[in-house]
mmCIF file of C-alpha atoms in Angstrom:
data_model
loop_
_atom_site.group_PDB
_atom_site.id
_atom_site.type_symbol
_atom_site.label_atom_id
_atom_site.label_comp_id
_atom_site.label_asym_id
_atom_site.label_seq_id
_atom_site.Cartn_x
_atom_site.Cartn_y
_atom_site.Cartn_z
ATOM 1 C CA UNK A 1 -66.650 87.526 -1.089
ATOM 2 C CA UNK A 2 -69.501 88.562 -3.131
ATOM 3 C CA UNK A 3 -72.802 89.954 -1.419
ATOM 4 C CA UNK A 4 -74.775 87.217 -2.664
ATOM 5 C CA UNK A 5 -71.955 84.766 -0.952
ATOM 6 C CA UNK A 6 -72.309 86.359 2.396
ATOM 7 C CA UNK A 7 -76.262 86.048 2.163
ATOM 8 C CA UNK A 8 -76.015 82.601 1.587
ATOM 9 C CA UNK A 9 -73.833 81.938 4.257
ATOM 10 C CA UNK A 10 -75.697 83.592 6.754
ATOM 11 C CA UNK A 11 -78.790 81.704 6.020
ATOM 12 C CA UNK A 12 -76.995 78.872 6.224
ATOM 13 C CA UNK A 13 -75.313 79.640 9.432
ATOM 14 C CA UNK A 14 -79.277 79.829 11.047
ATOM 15 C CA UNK A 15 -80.204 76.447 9.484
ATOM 16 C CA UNK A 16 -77.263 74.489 10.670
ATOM 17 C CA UNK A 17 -78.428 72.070 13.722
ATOM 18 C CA UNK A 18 -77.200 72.543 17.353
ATOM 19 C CA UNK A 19 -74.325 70.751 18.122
ATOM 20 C CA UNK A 20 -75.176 67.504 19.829
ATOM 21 C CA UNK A 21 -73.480 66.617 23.479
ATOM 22 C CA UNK A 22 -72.653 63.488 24.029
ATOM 23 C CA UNK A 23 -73.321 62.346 27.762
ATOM 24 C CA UNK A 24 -72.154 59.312 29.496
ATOM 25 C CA UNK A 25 -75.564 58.544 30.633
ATOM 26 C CA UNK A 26 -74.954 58.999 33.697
ATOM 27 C CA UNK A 27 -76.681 61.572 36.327
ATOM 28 C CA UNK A 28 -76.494 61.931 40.544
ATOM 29 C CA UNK A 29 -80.287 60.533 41.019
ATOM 30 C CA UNK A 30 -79.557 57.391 38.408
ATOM 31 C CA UNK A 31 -80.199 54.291 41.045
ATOM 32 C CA UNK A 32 -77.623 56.336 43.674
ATOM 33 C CA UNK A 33 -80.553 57.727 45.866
ATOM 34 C CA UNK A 34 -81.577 60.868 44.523
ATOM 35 C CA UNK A 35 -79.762 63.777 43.576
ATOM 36 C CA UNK A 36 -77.675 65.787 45.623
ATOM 37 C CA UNK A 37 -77.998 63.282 49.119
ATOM 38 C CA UNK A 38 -74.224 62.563 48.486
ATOM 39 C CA UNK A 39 -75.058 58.648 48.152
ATOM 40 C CA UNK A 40 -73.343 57.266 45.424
ATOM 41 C CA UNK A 41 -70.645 59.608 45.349
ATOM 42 C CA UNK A 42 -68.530 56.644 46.967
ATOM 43 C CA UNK A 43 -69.595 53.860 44.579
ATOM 44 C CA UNK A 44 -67.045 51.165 43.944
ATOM 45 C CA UNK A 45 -66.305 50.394 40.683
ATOM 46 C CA UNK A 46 -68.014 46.840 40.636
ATOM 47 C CA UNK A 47 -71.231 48.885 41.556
ATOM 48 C CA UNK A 48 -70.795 51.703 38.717
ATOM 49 C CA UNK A 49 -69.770 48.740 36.219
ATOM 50 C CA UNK A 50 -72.986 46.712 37.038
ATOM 51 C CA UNK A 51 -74.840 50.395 36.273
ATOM 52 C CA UNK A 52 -73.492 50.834 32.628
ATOM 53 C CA UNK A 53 -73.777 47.068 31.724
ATOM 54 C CA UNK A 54 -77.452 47.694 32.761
ATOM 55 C CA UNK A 55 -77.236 50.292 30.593
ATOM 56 C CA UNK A 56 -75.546 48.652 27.476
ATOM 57 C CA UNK A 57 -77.015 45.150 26.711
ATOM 58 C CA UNK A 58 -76.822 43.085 23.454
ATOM 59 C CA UNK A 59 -79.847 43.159 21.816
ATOM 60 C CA UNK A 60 -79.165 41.128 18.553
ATOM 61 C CA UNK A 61 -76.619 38.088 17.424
ATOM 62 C CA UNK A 62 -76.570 37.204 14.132
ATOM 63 C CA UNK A 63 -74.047 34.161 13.501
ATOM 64 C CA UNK A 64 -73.214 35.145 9.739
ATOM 65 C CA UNK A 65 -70.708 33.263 7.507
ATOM 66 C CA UNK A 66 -67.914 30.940 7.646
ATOM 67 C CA UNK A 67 -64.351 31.455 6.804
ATOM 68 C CA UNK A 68 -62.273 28.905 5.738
ATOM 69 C CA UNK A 69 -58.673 29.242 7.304
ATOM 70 C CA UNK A 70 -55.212 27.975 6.416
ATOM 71 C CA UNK A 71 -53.846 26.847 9.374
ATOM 72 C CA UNK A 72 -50.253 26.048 10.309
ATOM 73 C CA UNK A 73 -48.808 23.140 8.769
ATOM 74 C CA UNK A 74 -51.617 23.379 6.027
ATOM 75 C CA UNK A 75 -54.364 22.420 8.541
ATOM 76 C CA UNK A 76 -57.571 24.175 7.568
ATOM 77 C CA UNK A 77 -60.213 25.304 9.818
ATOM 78 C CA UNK A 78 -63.298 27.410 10.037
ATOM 79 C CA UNK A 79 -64.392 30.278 11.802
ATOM 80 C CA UNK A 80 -67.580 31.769 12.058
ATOM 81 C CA UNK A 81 -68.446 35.659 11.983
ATOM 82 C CA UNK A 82 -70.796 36.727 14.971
ATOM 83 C CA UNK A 83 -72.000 40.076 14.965
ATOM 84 C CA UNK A 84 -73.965 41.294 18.378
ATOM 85 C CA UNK A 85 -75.598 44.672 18.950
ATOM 86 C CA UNK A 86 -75.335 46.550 21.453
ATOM 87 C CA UNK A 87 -78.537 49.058 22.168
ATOM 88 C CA UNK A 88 -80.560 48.242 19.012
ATOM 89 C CA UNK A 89 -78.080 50.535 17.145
ATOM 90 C CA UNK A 90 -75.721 49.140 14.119
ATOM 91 C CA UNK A 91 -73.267 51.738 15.045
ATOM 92 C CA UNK A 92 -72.278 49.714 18.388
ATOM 93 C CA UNK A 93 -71.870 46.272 17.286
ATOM 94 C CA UNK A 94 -69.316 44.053 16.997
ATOM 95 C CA UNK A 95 -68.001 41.347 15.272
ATOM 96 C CA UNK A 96 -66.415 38.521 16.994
ATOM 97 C CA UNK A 97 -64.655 35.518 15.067
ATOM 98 C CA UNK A 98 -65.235 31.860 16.520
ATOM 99 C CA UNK A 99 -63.822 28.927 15.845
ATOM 100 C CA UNK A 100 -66.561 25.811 16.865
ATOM 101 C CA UNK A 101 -64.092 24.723 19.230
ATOM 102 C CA UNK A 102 -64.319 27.955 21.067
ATOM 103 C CA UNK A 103 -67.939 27.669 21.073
ATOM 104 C CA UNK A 104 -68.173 24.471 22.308
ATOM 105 C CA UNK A 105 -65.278 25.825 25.084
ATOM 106 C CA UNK A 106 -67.771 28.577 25.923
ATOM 107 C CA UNK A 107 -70.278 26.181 26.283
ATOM 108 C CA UNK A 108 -68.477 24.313 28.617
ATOM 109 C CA UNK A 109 -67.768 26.997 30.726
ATOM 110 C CA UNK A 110 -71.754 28.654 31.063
ATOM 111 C CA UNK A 111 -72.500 24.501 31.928
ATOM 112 C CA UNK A 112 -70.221 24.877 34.953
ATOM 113 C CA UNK A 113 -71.099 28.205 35.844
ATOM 114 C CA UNK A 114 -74.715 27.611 35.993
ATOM 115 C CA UNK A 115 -74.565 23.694 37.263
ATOM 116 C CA UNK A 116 -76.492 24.456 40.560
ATOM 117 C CA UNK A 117 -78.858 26.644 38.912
ATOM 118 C CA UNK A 118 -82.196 25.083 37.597
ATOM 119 C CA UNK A 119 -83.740 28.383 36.870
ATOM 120 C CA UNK A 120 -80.935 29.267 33.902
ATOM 121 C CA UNK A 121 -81.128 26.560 31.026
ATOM 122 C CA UNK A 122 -78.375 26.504 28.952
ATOM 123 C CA UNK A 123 -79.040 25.154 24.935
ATOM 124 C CA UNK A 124 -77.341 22.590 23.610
ATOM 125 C CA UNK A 125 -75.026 23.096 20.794
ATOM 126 C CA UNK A 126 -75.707 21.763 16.879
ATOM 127 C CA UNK A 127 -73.965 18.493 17.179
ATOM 128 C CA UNK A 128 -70.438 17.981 16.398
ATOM 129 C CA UNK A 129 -69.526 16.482 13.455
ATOM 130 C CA UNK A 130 -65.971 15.127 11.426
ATOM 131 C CA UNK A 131 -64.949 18.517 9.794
ATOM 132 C CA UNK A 132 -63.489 17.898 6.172
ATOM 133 C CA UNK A 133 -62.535 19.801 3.609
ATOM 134 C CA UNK A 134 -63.959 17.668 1.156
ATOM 135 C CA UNK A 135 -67.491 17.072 3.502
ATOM 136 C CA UNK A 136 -67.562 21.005 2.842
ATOM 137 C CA UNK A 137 -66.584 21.164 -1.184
ATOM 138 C CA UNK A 138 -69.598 18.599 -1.156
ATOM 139 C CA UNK A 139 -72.324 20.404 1.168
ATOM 140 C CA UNK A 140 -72.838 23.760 2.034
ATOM 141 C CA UNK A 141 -76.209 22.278 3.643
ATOM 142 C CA UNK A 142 -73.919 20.732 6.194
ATOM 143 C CA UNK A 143 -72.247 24.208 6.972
ATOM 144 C CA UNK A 144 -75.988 25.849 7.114
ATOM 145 C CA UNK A 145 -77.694 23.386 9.221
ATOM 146 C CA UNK A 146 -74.670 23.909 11.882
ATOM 147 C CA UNK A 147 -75.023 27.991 10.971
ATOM 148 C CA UNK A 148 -78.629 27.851 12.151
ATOM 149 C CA UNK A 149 -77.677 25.349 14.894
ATOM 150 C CA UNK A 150 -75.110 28.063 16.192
ATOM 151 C CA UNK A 151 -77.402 31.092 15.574
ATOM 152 C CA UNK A 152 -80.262 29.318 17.792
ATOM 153 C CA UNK A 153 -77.846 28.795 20.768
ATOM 154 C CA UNK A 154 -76.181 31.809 20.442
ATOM 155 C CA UNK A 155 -79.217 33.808 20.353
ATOM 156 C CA UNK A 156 -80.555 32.131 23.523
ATOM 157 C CA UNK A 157 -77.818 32.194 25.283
ATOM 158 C CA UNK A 158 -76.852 36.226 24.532
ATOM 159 C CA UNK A 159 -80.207 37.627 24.130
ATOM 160 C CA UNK A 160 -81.478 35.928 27.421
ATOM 161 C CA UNK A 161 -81.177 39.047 29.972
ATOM 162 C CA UNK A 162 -80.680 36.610 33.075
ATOM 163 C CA UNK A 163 -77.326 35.712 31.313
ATOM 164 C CA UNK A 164 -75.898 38.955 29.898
ATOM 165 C CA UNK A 165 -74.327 40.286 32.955
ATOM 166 C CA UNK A 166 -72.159 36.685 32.964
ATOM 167 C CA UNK A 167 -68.614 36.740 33.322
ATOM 168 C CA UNK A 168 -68.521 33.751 31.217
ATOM 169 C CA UNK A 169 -70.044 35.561 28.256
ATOM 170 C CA UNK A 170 -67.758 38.523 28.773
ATOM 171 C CA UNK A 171 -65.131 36.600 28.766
ATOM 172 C CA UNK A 172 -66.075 35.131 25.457
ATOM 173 C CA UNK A 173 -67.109 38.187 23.778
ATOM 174 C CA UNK A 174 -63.682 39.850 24.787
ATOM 175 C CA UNK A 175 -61.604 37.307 25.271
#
């Protein structure tokens, strides 16, 4: 290696950033009272669970576009691509694939959840119409007007903090 080489790799060694550490975000005097009192230490999982959810919430939903699948027995249906964020950051997102049915299913299921609660108000869905594949050759306004009917519930329903830590929405997110 020339000298000139060697020069220019050593400046470039003292340049080069500090490796980052990655944490888990997690610390004695996080919510477990204080550090080093030896509370916490015992947590059951359902407690340290209910911590990192608290930590990780969605913070957008963007109901994107529609897929048109062949089904079995040449039954077509559509799907719709959700994206949520996690954190504000595009690097922890995901994107979920729904068919209306499962929507309306998920729907369904928040409804009973929350039936004796009056404080949690569920949206209602864009209204259910006959799906055709001819309705859809003729109008893509048809398939936007129930995209923007699914992107309003599905952003009030996700993005609304007294529901994120749902089962039901886990469960639909995962499921």
């Amino acid at each position: 290696m020339s000298r000139h080489q060697s020069n220019s790799i050593s400046r470039l060694n003292r340049v080069l950033p500090v490796p980052i550490e990655l944490h888990n975000d997690e610390s004695e005097d996080d919510d477990s009272g204080g550090a080093g009192d030896g509370q916490g230490q015992g947590q059951d999982t359902g407690t340290k669970a209910k911590r990192v959810s608290k930590l990780s919430h969605i913070t957008n939903v963007l109901v994107g576009e529609h897929h048109l699948i062949e089904g079995e027995h040449g039954k077509s249906y559509i799907t719709w691509a959700i994206k949520i964020v996690l954190d504000d950051s595009d690097y922890s997102s995901i994107v979920i694939y729904k068919r209306y049915s499962e929507i309306e299913k998920f729907y369904q299921d928040l409804m009973h959840h929350y039936e004796n609660t009056k404080r949690v108000l569920i949206p209602a869905l864009p209204p259910k119409d006959n799906f055709s594949i001819e309705r859809i050759m003729m109008s893509n306004n048809w398939l936007e007007e129930r995209r923007k009917g699914l992107q309003w519930f599905m952003s009030n329903v996700l993005l609304n903090p007294k529901l994120q830590d749902c089962d039901v929405i886990k469960k639909f997110i995962l499921g």
